[in-house]
CSV table of C-alpha atoms in Angstrom, one decimal:
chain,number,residue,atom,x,y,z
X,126,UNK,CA,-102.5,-19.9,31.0
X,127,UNK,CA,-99.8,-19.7,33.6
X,128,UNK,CA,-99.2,-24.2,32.6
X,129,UNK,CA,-99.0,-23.6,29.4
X,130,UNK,CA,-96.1,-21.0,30.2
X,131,UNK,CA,-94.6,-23.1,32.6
X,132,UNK,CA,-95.2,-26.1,29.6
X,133,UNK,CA,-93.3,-24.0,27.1
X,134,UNK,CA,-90.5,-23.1,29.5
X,135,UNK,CA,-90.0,-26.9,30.2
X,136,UNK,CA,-90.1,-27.7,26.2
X,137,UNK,CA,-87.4,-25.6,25.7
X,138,UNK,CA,-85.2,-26.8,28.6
X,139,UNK,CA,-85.7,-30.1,27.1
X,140,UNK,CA,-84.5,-28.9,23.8
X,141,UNK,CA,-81.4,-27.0,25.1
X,142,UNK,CA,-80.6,-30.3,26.7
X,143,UNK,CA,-81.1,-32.4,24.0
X,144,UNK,CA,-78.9,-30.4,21.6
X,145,UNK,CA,-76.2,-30.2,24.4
X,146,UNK,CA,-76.2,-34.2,24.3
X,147,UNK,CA,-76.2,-34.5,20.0
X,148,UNK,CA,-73.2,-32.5,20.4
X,149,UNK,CA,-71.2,-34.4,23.1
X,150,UNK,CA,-72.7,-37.7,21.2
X,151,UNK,CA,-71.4,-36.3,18.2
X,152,UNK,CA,-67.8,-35.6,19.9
X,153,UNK,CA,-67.8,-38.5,21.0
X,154,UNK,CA,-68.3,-40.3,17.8
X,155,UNK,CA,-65.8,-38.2,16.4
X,156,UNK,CA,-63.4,-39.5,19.1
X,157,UNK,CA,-64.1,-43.1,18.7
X,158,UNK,CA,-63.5,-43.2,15.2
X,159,UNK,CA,-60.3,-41.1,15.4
X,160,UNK,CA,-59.0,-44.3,17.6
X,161,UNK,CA,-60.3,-46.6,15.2
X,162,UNK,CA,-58.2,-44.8,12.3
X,163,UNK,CA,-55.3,-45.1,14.7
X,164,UNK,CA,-55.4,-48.9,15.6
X,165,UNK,CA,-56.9,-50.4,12.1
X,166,UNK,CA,-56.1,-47.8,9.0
X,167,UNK,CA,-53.8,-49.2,6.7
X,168,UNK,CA,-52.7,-46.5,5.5
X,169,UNK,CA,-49.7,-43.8,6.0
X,170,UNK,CA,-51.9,-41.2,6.9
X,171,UNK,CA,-52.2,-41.6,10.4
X,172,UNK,CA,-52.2,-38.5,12.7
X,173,UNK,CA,-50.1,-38.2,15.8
X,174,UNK,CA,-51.7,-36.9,18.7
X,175,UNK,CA,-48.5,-35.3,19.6
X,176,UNK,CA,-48.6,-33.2,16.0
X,177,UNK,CA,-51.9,-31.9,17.6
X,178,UNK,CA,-49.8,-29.9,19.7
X,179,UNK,CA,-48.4,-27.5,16.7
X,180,UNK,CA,-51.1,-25.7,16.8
X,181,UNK,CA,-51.3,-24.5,19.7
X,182,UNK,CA,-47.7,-23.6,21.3
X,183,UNK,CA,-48.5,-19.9,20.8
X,184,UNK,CA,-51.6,-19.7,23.3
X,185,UNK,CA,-50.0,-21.9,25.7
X,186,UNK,CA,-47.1,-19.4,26.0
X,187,UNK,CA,-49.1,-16.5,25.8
X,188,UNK,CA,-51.6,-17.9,28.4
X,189,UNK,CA,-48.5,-18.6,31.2
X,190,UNK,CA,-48.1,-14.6,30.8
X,191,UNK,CA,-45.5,-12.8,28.8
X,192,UNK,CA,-42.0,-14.3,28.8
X,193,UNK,CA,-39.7,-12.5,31.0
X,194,UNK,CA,-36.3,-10.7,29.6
X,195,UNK,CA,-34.5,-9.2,33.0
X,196,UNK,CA,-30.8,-9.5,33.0
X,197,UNK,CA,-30.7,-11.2,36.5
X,198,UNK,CA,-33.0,-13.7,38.6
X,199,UNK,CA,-35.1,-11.4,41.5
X,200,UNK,CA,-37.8,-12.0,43.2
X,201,UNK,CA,-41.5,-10.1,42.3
X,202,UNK,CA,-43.9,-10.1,44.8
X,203,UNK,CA,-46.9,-12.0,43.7
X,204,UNK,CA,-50.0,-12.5,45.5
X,205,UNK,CA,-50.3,-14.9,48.1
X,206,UNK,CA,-46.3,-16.0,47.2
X,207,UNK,CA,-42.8,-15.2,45.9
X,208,UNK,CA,-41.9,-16.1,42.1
X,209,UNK,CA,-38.3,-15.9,40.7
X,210,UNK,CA,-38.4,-14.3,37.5
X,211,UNK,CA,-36.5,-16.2,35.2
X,212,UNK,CA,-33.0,-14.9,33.7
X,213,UNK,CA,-33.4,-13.1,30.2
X,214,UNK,CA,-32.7,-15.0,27.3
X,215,UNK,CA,-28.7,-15.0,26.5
X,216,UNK,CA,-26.9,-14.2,23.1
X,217,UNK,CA,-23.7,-16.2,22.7
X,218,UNK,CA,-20.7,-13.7,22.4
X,219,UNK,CA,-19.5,-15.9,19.6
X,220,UNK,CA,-21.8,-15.1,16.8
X,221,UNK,CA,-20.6,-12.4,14.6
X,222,UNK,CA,-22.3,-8.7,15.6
X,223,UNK,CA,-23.4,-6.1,12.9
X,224,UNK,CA,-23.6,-2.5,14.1
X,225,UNK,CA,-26.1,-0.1,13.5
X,226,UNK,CA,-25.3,3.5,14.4
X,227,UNK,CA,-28.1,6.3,15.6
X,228,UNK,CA,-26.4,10.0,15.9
X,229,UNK,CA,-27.4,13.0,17.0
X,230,UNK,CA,-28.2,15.8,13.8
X,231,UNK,CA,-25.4,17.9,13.7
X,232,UNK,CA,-27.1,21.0,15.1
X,233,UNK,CA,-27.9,18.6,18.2
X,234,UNK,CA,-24.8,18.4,19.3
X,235,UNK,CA,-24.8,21.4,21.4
X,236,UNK,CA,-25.9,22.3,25.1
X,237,UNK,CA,-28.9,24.2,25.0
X,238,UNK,CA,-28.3,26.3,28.1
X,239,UNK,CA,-24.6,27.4,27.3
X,240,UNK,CA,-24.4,26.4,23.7
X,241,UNK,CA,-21.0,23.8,24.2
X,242,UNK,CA,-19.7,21.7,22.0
X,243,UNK,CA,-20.6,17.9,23.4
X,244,UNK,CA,-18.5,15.2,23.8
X,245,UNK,CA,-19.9,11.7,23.3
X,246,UNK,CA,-19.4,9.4,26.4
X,247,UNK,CA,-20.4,6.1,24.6
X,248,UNK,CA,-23.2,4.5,23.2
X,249,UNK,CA,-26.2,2.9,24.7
X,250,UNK,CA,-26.4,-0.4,23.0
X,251,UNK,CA,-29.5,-2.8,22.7
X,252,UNK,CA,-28.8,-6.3,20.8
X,253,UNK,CA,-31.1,-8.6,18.7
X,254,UNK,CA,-30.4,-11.5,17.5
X,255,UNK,CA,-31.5,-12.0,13.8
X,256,UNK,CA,-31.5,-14.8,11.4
X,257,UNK,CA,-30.9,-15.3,8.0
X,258,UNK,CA,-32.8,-18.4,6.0
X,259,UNK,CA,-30.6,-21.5,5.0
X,260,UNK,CA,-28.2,-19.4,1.9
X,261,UNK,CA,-27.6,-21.6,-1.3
X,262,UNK,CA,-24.9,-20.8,-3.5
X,263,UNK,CA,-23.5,-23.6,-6.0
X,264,UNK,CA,-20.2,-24.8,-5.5
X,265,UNK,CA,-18.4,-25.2,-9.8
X,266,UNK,CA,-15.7,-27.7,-9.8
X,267,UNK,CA,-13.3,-26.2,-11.9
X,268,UNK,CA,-10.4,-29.4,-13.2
X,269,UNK,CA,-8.3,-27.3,-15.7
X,270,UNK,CA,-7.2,-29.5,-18.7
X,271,UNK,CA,-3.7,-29.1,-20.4
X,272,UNK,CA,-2.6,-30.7,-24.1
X,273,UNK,CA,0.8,-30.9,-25.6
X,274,UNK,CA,1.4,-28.1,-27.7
X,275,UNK,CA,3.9,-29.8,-29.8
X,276,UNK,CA,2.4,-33.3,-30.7
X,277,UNK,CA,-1.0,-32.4,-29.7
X,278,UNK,CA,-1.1,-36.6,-28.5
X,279,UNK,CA,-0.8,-35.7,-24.4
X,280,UNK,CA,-3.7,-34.7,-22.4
X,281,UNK,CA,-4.0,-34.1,-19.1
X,282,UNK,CA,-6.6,-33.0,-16.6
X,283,UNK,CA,-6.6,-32.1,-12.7
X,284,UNK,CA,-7.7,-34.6,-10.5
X,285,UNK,CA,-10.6,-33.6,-7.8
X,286,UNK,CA,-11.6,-35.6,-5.1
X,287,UNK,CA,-14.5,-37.7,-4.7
X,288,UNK,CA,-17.7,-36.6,-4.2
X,289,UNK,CA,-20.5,-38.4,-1.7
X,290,UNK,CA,-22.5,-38.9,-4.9
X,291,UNK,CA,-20.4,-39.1,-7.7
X,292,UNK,CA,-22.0,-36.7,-10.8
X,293,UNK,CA,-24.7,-36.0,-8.6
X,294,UNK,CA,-25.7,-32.2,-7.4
X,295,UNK,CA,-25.7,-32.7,-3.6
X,296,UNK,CA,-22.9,-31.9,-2.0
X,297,UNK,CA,-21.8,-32.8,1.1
X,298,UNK,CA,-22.7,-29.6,3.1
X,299,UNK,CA,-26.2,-30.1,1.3
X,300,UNK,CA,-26.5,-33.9,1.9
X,301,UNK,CA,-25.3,-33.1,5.8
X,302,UNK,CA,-28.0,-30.1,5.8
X,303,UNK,CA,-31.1,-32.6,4.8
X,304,UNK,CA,-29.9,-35.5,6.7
X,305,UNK,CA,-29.5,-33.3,10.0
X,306,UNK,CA,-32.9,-31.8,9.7
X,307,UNK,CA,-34.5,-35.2,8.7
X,308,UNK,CA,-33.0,-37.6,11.3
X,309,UNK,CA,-31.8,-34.6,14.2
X,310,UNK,CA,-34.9,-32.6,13.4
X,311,UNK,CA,-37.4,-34.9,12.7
X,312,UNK,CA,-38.5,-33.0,9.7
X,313,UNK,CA,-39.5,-35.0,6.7
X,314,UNK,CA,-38.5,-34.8,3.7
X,315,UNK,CA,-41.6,-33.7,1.7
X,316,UNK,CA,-41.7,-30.9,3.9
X,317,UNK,CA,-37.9,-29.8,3.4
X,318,UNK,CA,-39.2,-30.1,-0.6
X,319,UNK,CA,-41.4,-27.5,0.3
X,320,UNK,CA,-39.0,-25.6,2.1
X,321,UNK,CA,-36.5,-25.3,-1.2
X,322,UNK,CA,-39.2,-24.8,-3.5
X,323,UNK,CA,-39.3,-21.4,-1.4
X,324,UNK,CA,-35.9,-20.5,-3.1
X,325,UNK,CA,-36.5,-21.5,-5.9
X,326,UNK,CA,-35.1,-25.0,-5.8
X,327,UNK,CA,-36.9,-27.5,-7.3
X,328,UNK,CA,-35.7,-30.9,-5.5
X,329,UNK,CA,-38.3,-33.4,-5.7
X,330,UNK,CA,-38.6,-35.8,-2.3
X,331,UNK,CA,-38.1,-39.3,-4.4
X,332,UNK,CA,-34.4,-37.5,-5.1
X,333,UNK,CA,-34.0,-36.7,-1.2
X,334,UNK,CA,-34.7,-40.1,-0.6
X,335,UNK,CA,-32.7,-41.7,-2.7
X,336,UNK,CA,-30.2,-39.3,-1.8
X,337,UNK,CA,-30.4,-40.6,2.3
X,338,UNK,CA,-30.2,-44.1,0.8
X,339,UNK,CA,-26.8,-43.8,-1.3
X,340,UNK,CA,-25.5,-42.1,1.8
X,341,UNK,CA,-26.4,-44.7,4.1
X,342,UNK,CA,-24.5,-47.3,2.1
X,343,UNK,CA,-21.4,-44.4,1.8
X,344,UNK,CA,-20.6,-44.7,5.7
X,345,UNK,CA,-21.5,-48.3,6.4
X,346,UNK,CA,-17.2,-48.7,6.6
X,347,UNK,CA,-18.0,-46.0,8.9
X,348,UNK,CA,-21.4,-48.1,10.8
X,349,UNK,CA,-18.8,-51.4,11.2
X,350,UNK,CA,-16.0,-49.7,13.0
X,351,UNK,CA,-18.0,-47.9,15.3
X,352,UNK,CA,-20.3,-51.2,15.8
X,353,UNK,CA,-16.8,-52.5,16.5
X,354,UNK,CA,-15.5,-50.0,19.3
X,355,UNK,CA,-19.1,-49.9,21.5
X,356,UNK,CA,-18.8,-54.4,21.6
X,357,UNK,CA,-15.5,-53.2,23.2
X,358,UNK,CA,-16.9,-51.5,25.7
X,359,UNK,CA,-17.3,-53.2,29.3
X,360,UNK,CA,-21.1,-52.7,29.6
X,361,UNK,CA,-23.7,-52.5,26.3
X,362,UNK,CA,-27.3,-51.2,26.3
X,363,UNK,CA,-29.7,-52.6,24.0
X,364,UNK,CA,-33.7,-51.6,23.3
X,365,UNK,CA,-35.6,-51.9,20.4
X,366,UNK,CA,-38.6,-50.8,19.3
X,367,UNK,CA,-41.8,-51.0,16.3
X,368,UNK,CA,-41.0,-50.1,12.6
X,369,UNK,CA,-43.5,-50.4,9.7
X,370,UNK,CA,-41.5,-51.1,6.3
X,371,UNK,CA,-44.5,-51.0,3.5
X,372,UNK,CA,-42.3,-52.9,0.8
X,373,UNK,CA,-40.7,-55.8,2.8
X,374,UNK,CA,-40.8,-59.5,0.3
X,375,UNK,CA,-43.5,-61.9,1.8
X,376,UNK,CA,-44.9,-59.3,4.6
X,377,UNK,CA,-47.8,-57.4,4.4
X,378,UNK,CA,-47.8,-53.3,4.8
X,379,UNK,CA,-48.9,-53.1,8.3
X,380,UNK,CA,-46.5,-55.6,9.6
X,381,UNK,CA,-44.2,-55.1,12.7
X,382,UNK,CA,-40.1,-54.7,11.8
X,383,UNK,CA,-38.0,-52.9,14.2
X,384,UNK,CA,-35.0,-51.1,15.0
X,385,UNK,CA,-32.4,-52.1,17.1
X,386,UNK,CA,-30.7,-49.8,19.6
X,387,UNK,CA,-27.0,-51.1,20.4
X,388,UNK,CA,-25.1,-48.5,22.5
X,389,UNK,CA,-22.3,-47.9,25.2
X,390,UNK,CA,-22.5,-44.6,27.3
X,391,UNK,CA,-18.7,-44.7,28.6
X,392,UNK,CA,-16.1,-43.1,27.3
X,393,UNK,CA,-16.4,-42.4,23.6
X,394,UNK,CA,-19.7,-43.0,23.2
X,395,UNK,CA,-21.4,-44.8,20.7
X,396,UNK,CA,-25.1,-45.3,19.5
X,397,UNK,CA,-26.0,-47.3,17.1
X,398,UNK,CA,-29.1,-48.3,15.5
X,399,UNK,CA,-29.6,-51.2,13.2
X,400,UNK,CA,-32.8,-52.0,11.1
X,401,UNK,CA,-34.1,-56.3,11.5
X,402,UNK,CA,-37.5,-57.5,10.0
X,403,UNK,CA,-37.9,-59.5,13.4
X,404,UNK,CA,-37.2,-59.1,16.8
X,405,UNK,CA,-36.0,-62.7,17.1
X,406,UNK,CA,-33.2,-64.0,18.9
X,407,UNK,CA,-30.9,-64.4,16.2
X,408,UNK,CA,-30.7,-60.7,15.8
X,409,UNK,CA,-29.2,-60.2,18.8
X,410,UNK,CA,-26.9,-62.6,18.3
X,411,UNK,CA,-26.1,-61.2,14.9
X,412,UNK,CA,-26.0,-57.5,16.5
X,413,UNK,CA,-23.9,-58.9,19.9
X,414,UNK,CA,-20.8,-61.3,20.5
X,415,UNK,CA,-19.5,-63.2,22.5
X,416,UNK,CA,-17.1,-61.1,24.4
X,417,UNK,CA,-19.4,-58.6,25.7
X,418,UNK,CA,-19.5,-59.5,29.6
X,419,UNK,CA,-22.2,-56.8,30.4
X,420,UNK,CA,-25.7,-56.4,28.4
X,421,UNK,CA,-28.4,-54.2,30.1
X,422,UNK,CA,-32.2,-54.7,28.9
X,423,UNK,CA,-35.1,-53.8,29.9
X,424,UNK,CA,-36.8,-56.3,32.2
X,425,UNK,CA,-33.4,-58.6,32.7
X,426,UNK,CA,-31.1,-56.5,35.2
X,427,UNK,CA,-31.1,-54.8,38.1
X,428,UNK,CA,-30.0,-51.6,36.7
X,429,UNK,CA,-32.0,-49.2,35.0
X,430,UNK,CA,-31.7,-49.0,31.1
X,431,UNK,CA,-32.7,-45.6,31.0
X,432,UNK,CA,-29.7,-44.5,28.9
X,433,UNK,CA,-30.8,-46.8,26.0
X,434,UNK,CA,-34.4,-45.1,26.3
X,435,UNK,CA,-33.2,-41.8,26.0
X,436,UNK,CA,-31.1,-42.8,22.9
X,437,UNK,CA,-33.8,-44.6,21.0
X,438,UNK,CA,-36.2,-41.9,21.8
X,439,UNK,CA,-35.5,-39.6,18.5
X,440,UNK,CA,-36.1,-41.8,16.3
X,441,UNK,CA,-39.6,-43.2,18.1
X,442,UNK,CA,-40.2,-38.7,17.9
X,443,UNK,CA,-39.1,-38.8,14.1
X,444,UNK,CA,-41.2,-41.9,13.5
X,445,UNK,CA,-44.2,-39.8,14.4
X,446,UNK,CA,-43.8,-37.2,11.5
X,447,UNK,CA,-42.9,-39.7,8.7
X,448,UNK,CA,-44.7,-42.9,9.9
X,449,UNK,CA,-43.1,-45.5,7.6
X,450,UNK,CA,-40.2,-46.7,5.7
X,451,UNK,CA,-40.5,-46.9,2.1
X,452,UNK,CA,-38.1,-50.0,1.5
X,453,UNK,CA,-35.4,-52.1,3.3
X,454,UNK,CA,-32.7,-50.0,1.8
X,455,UNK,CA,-34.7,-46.8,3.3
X,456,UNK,CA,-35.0,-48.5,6.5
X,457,UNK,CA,-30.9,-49.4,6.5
X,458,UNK,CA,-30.2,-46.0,5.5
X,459,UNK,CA,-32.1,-44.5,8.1
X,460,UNK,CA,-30.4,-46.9,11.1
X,461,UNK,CA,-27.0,-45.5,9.9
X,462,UNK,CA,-27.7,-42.1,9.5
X,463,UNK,CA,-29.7,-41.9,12.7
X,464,UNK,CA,-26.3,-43.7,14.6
X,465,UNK,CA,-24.1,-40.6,13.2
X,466,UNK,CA,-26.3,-37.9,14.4
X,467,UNK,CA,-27.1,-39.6,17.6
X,468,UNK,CA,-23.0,-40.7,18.0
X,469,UNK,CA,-22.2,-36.9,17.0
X,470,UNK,CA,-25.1,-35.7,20.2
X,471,UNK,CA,-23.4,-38.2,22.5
X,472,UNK,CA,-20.0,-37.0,22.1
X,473,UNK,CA,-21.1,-33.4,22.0
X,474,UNK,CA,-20.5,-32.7,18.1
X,475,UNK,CA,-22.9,-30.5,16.1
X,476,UNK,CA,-24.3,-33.2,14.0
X,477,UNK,CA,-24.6,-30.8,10.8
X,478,UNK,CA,-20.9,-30.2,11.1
X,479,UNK,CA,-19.9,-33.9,11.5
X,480,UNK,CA,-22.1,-35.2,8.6
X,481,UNK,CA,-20.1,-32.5,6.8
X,482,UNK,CA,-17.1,-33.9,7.5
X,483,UNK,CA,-17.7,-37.1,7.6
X,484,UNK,CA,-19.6,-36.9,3.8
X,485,UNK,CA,-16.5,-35.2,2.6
X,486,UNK,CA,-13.8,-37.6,4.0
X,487,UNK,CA,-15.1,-40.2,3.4
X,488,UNK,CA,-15.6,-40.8,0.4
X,489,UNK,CA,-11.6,-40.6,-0.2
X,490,UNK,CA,-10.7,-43.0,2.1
X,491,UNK,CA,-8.8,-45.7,1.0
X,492,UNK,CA,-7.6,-47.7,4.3
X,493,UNK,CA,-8.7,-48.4,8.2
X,494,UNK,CA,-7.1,-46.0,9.2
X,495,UNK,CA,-8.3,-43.5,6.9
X,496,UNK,CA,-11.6,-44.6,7.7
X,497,UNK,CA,-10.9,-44.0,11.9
X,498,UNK,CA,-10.2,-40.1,10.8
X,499,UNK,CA,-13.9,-39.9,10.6
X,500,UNK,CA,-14.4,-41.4,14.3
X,501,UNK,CA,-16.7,-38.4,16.3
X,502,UNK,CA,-13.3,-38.4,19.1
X,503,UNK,CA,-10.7,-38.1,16.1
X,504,UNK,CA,-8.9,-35.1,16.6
X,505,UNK,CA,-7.5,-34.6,12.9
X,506,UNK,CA,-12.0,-34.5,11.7
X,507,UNK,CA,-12.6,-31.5,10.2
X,508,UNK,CA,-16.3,-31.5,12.5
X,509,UNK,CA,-13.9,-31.3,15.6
């Protein structure tokens, strides 16, 4: 009796380990085919294993302990050690403050031993800083129109001045808005579709697109001069790295195209990225000339191209959340787009206010020198 109860204690370990290895056998499977998704699907439905991460930044904070708001830096005993508490989160004094008054009931306002009058001594004031979701309002071009009251033959009607997209709906504060949180934010732009639909606003993401293409081509006057001003510079960093363009003529999907990182981290800093099918020499040679006496890649000097990995990093971050460019002109647009917002970083601009800017300029410039106004370090730019 007492081997068959031994028997049937054995059977079941053998079970409970069997299970535990079906499980691990199935992770495992699960695993392996999660790589092969990654390294041979054709498609654009790739998962990043950095997007894994969303889902969990709420129990990582909560697990290092409950974020610390004290005014100043002490120490707190802890066991075994000293910790300095970090400093409570800061407000900036220049955002605009809305009051909200607590007062005593009118019958409070009296000592309760003597029955005095009180006098208020101040206010003891707590603040919170508050948001309010992206506000849309339209903006109604108003050109008044005037006629000859005598021969009724003359017409006349106010001139306004151009628009990024001529006709179009966007303006520039809007087009600035989506390109900033696109190519700054890395958010893509099906997503920010779903984020209007939440107001209400119906813009589809082929007409976001095709939005970030026309203004792509509106500041390549823009792209030139600034490609002009970094090949001035005494020392140029250069990088590059993969691109996947699905509609590119006699390539397949999944082929390789890349973008080009041309920068100069001196004075009036410029960073530039520029979109090539290849990574061939003659794209340097195209992107370079031949006065520039100093070029720093990786693997070719002595000093560290760190600068150049920093810039090109985010658009190799953005890359992760919309995986692919559509077309060639996508791919252009994005290059230009992502050199203002990176330019605008570099020379500490807030790149929403300097798409602004430059999207409204612009557009009405008619000669070089018009054109410089929109330069990040011009001080007449309305994002300065």
């Amino acid at each position: 009796m007492e081997n068959l109860h031994e028997m049937q204690k054995e059977n079941d370990l053998l079970k409970a380990q069997l299970k535990l290895k079906d499980q691990r056998i199935h992770s495992l499977e699960e695993l392996v085919q999660y790589f092969k998704n990654q390294k041979f699907s054709p498609t654009s439905e790739k998962v990043s294993v950095k997007q894994l991460g969303l889902f969990n930044e709420a129990e990582a904070v909560e697990a290092e302990g409950v974020v610390n708001e004290s005014t100043t830096e002490e120490d707190v005993l802890v066991k075994a050690h000293h910790r300095i508490k970090k400093p409570r989160i800061s407000i900036p004094d220049s955002l605009p403050r809305e009051d909200i008054d607590y007062d005593l009931a009118e019958s409070e306002k009296f000592c309760p031993h003597d029955n005095t009058p009180l006098t208020q001594m101040g206010t003891e004031d707590h603040e919170q800083l508050d948001i309010i979701p992206a506000q849309v309002k339209v903006i109604r071009h108003r050109r008044a129109k005037y006629r000859c009251g005598c021969c009724n033959q003359y017409h006349i009607t106010a001139s306004k001045p151009k628009q990024p997209i001529e006709k179009g709906i966007a303006s520039a504060g809007l087009l600035a808005y989506i390109a900033t949180q696109k190519y700054c934010d890395e958010l893509p732009l099906y997503r920010q579709s779903d984020i209007f639909k939440r107001s209400d606003i119906h813009l589809d993401r082929t007409n976001l697109a095709n939005w970030m293409i026309r203004c792509g081509a509106l500041v390549q006057p823009l792209i030139n001069l600034l490609q002009e001003h970094a090949l001035a510079r005494p020392v140029i960093h250069m990088d590059e790295t993969p691109l996947q363009v699905l509609s590119e003529p006699g390539k397949l999907a999944q082929s390789k195209s890349y973008m080009w990182l041309v920068a100069s981290f001196s004075q009036q800093p410029v960073v530039l990225f520029h979109y090539a099918p290849t990574r061939r020499r003659d794209v340097v040679t195209h992107l370079l000339d031949e006065d520039v006496s100093a070029l720093m890649v990786d693997g070719h000097y002595p000093i560290d191209n760190n600068l150049a990995e920093n810039a090109i990093r985010p658009f190799t971050v953005g890359r992760k959340n919309w995986l692919f460019s559509k077309s060639q002109a996508g791919a252009k647009a994005s290059a230009n787009l992502y050199s203002l917002t990176e330019t605008a970083k570099a020379n500490k601009l807030n790149p929403y206010d300097y798409l602004r800017a430059v999207f409204t300029q612009l557009p009405n410039a008619k000669t070089v020198e018009d054109i410089e106004k929109c330069l990040p370090w011009d001080s007449t730019l309305n994002g300065n």
